[in-house]
Coordinates of C-alpha atoms in Angstrom, one line a residue:
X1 CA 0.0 0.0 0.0
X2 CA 1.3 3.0 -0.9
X3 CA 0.6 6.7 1.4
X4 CA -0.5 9.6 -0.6
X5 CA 0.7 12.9 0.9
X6 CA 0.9 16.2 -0.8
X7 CA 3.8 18.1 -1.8
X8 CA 2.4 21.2 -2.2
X9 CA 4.0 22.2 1.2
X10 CA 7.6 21.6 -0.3
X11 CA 6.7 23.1 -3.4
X12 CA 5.2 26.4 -1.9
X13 CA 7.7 27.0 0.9
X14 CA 9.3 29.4 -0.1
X15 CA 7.3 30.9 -3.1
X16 CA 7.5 35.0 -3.5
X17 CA 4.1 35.6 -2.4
X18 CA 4.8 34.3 0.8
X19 CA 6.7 37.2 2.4
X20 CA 4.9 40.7 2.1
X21 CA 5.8 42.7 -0.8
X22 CA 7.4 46.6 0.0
X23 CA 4.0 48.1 -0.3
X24 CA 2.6 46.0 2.2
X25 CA 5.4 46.6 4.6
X26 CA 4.7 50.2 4.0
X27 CA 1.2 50.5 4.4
X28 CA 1.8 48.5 8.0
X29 CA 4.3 51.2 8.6
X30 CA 2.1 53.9 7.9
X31 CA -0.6 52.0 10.1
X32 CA 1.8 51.6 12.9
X33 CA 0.9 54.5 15.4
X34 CA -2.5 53.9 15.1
X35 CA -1.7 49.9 15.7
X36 CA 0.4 51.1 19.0
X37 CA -2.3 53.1 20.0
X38 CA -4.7 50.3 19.7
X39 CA -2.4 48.5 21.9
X40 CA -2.3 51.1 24.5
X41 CA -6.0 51.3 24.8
X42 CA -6.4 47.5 24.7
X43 CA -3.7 47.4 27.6
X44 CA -5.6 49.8 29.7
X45 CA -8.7 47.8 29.4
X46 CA -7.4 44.7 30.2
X47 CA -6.0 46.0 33.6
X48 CA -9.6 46.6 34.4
X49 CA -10.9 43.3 33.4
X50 CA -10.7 41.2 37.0
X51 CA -11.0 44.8 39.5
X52 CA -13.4 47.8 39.8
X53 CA -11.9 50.4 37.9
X54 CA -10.6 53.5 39.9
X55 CA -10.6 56.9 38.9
X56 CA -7.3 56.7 37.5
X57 CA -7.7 53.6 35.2
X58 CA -11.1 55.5 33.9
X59 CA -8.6 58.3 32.9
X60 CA -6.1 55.8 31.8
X61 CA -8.8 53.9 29.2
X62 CA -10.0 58.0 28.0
X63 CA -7.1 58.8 27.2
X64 CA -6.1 56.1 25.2
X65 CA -9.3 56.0 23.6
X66 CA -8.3 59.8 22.6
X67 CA -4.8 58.5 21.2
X68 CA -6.6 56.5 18.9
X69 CA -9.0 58.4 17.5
X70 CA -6.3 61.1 17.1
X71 CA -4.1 58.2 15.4
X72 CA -7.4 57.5 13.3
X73 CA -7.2 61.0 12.4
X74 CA -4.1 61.4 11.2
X75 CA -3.7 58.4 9.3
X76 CA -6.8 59.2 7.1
X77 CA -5.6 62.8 6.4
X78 CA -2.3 61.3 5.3
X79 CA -3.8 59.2 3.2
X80 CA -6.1 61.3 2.2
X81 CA -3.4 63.4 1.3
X82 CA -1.6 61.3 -0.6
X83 CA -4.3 60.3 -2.6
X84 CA -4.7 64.4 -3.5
X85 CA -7.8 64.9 -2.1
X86 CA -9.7 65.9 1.8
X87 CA -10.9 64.3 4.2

């Protein structure tokens, strides 16, 4: 009896369109801030997740929540702008 395996595997190891392509990398690095500010928030709400939040975590999770939407911001009118148009 013979097994039957695939060797599709071996053959697509190491094909180009496994590894992101330069515009991908730069479109994470545009992304970035608002990816670390999504972080931050998410951080701040997972301190909160097994106590009562105090006054100072509530300030903690606003902020943040500003951070992002100022990220948010930003990266739309930089794209925006590089598109040649307004947001």
């Amino acid at each position: 009896m013979k097994n039957i395996v695939t060797v599709q595997d071996a053959v697509t190891a190491f094909a180009d369109f496994m590894e992101p392509t330069a515009a991908e990398l730069d479109a994470i690095e545009q992304e970035l801030p608002l990816i670390l500010a999504e972080v931050d928030l998410l951080d701040a709400q997972i301190i909160t997740l097994d106590r009562t939040p105090t006054e100072l975590d509530t300030r903690r999770i606003r902020r943040a929540r500003h951070r992002v939407l100022a990220a948010r911001r930003d990266l739309v009118n930089r794209t925006a702008d590089a598109a040649g148009g307004a947001a």
